[in-house]
mmCIF file of C-alpha atoms and ligand atoms in Angstrom:
data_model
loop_
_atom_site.group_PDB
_atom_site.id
_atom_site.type_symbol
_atom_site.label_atom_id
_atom_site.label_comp_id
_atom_site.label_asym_id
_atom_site.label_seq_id
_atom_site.Cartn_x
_atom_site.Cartn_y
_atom_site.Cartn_z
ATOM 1 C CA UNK A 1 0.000 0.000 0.000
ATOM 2 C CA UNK A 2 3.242 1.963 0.672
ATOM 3 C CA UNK A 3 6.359 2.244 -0.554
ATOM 4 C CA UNK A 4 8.563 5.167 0.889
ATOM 5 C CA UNK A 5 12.429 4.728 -0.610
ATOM 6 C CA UNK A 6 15.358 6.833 0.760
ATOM 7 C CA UNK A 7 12.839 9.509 1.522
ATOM 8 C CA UNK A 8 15.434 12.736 2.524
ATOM 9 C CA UNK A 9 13.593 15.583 3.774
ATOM 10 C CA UNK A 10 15.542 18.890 4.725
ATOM 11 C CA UNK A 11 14.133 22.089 6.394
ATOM 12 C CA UNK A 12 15.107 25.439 5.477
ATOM 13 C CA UNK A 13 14.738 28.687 7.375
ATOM 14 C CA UNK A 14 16.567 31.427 6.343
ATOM 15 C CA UNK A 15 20.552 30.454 6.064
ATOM 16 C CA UNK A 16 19.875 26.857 8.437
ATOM 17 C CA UNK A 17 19.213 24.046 6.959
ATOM 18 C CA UNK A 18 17.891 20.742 9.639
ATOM 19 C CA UNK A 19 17.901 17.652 7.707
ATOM 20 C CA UNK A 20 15.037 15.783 9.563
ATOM 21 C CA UNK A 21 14.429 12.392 6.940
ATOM 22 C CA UNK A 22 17.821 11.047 6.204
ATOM 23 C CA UNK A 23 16.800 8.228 3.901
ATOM 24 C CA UNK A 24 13.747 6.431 5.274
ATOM 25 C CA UNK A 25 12.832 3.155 3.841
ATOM 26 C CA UNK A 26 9.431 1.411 4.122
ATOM 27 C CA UNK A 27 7.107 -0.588 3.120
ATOM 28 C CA UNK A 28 3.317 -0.910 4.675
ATOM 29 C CA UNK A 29 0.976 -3.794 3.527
ATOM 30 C CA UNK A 30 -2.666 -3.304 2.848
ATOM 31 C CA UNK A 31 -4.426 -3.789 6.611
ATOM 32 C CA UNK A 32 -1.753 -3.197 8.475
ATOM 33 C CA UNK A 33 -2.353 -1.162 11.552
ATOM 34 C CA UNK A 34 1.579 0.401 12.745
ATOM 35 C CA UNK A 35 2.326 2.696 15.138
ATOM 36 C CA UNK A 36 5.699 5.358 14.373
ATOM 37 C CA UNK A 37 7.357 6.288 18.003
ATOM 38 C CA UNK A 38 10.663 7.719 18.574
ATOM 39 C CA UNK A 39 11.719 11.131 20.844
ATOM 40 C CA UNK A 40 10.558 14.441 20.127
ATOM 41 C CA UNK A 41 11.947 16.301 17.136
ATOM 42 C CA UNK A 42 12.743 12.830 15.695
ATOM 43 C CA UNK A 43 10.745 13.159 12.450
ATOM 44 C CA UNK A 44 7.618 12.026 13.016
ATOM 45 C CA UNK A 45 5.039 14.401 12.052
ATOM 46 C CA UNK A 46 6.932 14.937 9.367
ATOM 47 C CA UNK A 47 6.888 11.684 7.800
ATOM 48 C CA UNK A 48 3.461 11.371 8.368
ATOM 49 C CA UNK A 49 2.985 14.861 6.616
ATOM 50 C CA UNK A 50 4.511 13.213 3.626
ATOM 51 C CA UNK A 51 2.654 10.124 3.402
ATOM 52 C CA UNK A 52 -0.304 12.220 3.947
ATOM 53 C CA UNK A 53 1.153 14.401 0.808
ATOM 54 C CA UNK A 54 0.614 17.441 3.212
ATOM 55 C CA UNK A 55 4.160 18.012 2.628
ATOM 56 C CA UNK A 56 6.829 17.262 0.114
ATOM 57 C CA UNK A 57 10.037 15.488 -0.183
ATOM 58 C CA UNK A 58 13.764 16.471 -1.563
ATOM 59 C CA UNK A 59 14.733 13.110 -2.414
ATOM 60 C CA UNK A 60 13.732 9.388 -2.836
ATOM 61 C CA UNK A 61 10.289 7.932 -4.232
ATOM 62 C CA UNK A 62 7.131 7.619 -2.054
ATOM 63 C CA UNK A 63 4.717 5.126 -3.969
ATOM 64 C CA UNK A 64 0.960 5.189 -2.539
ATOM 65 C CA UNK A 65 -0.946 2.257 -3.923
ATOM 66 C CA UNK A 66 1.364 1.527 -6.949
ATOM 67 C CA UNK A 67 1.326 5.425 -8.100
ATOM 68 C CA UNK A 68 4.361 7.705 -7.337
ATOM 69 C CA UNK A 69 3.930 10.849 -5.613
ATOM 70 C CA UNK A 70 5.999 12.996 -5.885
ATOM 71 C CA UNK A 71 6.062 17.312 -7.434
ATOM 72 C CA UNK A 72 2.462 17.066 -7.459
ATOM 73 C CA UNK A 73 0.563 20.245 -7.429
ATOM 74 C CA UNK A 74 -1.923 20.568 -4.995
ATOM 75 C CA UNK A 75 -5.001 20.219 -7.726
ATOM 76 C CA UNK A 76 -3.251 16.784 -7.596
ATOM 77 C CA UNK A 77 -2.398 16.388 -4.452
ATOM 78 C CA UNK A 78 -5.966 17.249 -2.976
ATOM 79 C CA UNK A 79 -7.224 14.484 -5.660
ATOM 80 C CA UNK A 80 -5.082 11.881 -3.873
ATOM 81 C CA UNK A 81 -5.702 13.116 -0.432
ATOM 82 C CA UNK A 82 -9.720 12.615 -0.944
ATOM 83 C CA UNK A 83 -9.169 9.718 -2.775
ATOM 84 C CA UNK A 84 -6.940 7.715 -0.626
ATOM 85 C CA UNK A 85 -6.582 9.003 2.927
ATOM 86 C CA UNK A 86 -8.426 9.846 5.869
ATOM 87 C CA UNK A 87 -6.637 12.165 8.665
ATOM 88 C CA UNK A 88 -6.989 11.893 12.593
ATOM 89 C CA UNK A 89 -5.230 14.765 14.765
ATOM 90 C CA UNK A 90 -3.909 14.932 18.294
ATOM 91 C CA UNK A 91 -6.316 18.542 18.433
ATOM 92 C CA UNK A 92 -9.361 17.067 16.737
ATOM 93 C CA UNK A 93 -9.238 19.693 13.902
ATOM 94 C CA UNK A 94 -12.713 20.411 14.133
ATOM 95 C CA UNK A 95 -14.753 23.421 12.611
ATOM 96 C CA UNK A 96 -15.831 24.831 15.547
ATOM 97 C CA UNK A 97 -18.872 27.247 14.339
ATOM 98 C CA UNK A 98 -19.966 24.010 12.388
ATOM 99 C CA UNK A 99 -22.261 20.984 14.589
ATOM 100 C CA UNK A 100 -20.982 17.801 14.515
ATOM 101 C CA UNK A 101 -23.203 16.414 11.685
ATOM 102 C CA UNK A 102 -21.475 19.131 9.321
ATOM 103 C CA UNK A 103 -18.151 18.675 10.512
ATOM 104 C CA UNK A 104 -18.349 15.032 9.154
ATOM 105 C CA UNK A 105 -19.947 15.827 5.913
ATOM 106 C CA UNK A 106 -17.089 18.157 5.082
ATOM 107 C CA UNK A 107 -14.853 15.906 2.865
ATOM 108 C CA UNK A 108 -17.937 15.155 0.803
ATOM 109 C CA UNK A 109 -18.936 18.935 0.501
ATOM 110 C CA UNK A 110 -15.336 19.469 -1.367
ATOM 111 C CA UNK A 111 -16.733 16.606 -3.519
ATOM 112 C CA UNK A 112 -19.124 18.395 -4.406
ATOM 113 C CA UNK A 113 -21.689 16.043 -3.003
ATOM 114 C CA UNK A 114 -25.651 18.185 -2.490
ATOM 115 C CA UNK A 115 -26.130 19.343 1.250
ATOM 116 C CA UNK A 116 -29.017 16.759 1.925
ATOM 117 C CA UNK A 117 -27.065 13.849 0.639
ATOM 118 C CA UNK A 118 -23.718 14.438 2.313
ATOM 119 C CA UNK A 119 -25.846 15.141 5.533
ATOM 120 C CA UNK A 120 -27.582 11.809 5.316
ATOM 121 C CA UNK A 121 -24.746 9.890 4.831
ATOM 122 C CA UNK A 122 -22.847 12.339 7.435
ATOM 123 C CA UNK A 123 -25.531 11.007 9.836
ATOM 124 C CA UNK A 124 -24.919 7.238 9.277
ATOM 125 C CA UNK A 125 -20.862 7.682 9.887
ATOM 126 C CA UNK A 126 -22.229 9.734 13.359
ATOM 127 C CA UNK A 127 -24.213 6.705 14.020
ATOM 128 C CA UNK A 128 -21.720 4.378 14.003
ATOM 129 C CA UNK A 129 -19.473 6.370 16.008
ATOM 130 C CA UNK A 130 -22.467 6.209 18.635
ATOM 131 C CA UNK A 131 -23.258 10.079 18.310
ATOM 132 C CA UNK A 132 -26.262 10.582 15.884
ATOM 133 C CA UNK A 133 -27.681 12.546 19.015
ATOM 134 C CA UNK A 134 -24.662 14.813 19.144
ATOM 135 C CA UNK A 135 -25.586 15.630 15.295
ATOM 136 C CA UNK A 136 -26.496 19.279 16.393
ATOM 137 C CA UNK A 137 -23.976 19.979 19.285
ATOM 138 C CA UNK A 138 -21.154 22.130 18.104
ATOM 139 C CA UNK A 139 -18.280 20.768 19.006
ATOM 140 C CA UNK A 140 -17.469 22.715 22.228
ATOM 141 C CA UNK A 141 -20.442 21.124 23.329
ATOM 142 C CA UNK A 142 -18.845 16.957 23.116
ATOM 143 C CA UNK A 143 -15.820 15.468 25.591
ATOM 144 C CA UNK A 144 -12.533 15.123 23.983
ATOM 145 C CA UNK A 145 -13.752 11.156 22.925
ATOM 146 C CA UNK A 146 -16.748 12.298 21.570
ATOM 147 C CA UNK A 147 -14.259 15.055 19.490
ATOM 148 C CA UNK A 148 -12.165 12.488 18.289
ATOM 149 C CA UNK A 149 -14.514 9.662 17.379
ATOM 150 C CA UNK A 150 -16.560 12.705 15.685
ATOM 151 C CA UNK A 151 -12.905 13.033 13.803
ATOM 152 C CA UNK A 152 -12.699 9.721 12.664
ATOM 153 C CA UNK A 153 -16.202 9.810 10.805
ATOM 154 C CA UNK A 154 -15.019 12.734 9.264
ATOM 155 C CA UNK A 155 -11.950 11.079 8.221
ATOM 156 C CA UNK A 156 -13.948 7.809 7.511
ATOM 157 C CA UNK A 157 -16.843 9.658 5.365
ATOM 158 C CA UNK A 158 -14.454 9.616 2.416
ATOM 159 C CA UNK A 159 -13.890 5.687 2.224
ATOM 160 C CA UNK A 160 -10.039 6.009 2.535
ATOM 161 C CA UNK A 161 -7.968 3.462 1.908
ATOM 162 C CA UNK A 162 -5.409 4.457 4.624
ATOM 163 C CA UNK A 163 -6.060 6.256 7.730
ATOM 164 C CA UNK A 164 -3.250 8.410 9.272
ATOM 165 C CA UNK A 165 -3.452 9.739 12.751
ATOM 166 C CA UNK A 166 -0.911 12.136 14.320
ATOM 167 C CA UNK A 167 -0.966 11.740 18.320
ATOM 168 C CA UNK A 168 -4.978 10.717 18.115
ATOM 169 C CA UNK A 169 -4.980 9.937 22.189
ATOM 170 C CA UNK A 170 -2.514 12.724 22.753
ATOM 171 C CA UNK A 171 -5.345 14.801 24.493
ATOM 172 C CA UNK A 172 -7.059 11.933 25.734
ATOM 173 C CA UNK A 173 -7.719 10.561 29.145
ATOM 174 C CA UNK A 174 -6.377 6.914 29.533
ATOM 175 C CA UNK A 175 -10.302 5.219 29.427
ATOM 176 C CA UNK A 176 -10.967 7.422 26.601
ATOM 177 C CA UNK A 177 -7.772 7.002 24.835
ATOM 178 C CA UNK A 178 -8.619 2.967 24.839
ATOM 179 C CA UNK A 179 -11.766 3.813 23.219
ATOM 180 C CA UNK A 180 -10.401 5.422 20.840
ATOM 181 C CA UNK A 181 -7.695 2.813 19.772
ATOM 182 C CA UNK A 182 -10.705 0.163 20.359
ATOM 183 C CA UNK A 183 -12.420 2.022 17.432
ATOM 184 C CA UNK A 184 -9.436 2.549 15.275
ATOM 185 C CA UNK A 185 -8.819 -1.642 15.962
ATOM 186 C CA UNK A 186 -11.853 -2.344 14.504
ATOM 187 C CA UNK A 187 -11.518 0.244 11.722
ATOM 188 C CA UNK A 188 -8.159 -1.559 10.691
ATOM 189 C CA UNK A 189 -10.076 -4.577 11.034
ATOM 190 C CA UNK A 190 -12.608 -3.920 8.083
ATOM 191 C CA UNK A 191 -9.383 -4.022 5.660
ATOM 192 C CA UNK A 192 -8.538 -0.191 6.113
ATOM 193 C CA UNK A 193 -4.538 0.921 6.654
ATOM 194 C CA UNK A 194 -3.782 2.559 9.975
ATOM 195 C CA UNK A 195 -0.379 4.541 10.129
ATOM 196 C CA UNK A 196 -0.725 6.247 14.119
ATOM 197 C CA UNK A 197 2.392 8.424 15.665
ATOM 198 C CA UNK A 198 2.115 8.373 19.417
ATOM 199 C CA UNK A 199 4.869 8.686 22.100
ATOM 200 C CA UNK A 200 2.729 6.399 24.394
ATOM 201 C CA UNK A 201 4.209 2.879 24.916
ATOM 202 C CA UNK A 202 0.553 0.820 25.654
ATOM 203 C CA UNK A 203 -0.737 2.657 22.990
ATOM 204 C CA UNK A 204 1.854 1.327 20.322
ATOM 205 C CA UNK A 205 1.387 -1.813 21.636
ATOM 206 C CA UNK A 206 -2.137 -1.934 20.513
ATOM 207 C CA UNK A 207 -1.025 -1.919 16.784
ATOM 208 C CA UNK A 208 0.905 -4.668 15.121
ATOM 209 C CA UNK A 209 4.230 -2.672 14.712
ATOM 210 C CA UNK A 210 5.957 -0.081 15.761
ATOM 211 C CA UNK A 211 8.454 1.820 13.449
ATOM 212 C CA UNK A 212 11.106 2.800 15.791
ATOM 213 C CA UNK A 213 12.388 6.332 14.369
ATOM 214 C CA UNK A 214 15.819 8.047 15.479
ATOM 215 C CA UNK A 215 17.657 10.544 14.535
ATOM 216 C CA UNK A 216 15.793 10.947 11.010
ATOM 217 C CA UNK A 217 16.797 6.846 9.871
ATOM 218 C CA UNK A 218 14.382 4.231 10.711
ATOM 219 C CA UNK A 219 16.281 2.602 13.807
ATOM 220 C CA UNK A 220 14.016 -0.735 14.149
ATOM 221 C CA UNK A 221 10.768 -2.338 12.896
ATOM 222 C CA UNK A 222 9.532 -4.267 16.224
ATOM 223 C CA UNK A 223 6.637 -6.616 15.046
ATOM 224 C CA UNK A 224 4.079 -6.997 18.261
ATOM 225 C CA UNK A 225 5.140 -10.438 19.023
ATOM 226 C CA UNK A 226 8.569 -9.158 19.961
ATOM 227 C CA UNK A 227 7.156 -5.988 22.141
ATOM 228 C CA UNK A 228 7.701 -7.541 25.454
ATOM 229 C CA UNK A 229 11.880 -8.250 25.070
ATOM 230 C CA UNK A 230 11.673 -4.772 23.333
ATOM 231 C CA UNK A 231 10.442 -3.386 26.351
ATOM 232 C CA UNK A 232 11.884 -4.951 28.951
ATOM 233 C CA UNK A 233 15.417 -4.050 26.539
ATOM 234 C CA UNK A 234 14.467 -0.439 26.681
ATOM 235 C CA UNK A 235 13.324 -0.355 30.321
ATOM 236 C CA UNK A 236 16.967 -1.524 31.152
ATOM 237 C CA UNK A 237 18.967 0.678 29.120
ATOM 238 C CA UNK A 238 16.889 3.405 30.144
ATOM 239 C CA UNK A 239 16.276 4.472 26.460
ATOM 240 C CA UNK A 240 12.658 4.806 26.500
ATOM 241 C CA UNK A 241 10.718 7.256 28.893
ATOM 242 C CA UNK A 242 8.318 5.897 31.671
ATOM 243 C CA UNK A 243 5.002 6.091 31.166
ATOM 244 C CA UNK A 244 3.538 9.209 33.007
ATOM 245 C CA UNK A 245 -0.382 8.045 34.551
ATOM 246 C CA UNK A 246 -0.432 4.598 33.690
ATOM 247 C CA UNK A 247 0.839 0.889 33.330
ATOM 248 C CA UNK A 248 2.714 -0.250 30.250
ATOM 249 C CA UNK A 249 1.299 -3.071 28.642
ATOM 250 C CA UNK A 250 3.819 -4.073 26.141
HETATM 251 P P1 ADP B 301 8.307 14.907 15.855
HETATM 252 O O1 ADP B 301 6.925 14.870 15.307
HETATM 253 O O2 ADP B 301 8.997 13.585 15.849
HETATM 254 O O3 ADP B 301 8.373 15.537 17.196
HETATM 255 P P2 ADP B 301 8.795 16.758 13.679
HETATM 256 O O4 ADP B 301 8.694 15.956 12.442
HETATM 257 O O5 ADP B 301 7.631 17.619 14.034
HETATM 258 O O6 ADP B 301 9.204 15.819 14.887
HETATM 259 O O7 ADP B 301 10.060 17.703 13.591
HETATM 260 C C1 ADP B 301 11.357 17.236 13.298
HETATM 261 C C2 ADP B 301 12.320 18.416 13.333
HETATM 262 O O8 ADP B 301 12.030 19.308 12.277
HETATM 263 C C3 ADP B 301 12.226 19.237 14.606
HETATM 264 O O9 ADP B 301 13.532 19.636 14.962
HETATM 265 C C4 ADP B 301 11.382 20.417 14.210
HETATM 266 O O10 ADP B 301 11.720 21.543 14.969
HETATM 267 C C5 ADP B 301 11.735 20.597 12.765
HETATM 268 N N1 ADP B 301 10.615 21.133 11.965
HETATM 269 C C6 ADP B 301 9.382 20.571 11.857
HETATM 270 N N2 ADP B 301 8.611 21.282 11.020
HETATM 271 C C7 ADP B 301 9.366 22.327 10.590
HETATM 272 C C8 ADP B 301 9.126 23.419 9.697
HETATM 273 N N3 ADP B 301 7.963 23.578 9.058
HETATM 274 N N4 ADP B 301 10.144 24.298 9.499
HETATM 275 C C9 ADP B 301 11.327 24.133 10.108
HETATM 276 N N5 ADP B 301 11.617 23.130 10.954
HETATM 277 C C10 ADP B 301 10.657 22.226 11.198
HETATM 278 MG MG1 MG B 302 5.048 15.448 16.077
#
């Protein structure tokens, strides 16, 4: 489903140049659900940015579903974007003088879809998410789960083929963050691609691999049934933090 090879990605502000991607190499099957961890600044976002062609590259190839992307315009890029992928945020990224039934419907206004339509169909993706009767709250009005699961309808609405999800139970209560990853579980499990960046250990564990980044290379691929000697690795040479509120699991 993905194909990223010797991805290089340098950032320039004025004179300074920080080369952040130095030559990332991955592939991601159809149905896989991975996690991306690795210390702050490390290059996360920004490799999700790429794959969710929010951002380009300097160097390399980055295939998604057999077609290259790479110098597209963003006529182009906003083609693939509605086609392919669906896009989960640590802040929700809602409209907030829009109600939740709205909010969802969104990606289907920008495809031109007529008001009534995308609202019904805005209304079954809020019903599966367990909030048709949040369909009029705006969304200052709905807990931080309620946000996010109203989030993932949004980013469900357009029938991606990938989901990717930057920090999704970064604001989240642990209860409500295991909700969350419950629904994205089951997501995965109706064939869709889950790519998920979190810094949280027993939230990685959840998904069937992490991709272990450092210092801008991909440092390790650890594949779940090997999560319990990675942690108890890490946990000796001190080179991953302990968890803040709550038990690891992996
Ligand atoms: P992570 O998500 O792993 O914390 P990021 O991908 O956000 O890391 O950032 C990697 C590095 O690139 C950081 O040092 C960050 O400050 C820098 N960076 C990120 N975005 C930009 C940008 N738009 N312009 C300049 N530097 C950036
Ligand atoms: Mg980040």
């Amino acid at each position: 489903m993905i194909s990223l090879k010797n991805i290089n990605k340098s950032y320039t502000t004025g004179s300074n140049s920080l080369h952040v991607l130095k030559g990332i190499n991955l592939g991601i099957e159809k149905g896989e659900l991975v996690s991306i961890m690795g210390s702050s600044g490390s290059g996360k976002s920004t490799l999700l940015n790429i794959l969710g062609i929010l951002d380009n590259y300097d160097q390399g190839e980055y295939f998604l579903d057999g077609t290259l992307m790479q110098n597209l315009n963003e006529k182009k890029a906003a083609y693939y974007r509605n086609k392919m992928l669906g896009f989960v945020f640590q802040s929700f990224n809602l409209i907030s003088f829009k109600n939740a039934m709205e909010n969802v419907a969104l990606p289907l206004y920008y495809q031109n879809v007529a008001r009534k339509k995308r609202n019904l169909i805005a209304m079954e993706y809020l019903d599966k998410m367990g909030l048709r009767e949040w369909a009029n709250h705006m969304p200052n009005e709905l807990s931080g789960g309620q946000k996010q699961r109203l989030a993932i309808a949004r980013a469900l609405i357009g029938q991606p083929k990938v989901i990717l999800a930057d920090e999704p139970t970064g604001a989240l209560d642990t209860t409500t963050s295991y909700e969350v990853m419950k629904i994205l579980k089951e997501i995965n499990e109706s064939g869709i691609t889950i790519i998920l960046v979190t810094h949280e250990h027993d939230i990685a564990a959840m998904t069937n691999r992490i991709i272990w980044l450092k210092d801008g290379i991909i440092e390790k691929n650890i594949y779940n049934g090997d999560l319990k000697a990675f942690r108890e690795e890490n946990l000796r040479s001190g080179g991953i933090p302990k968890p803040q509120n709550h038990e690891i699991m992996i």
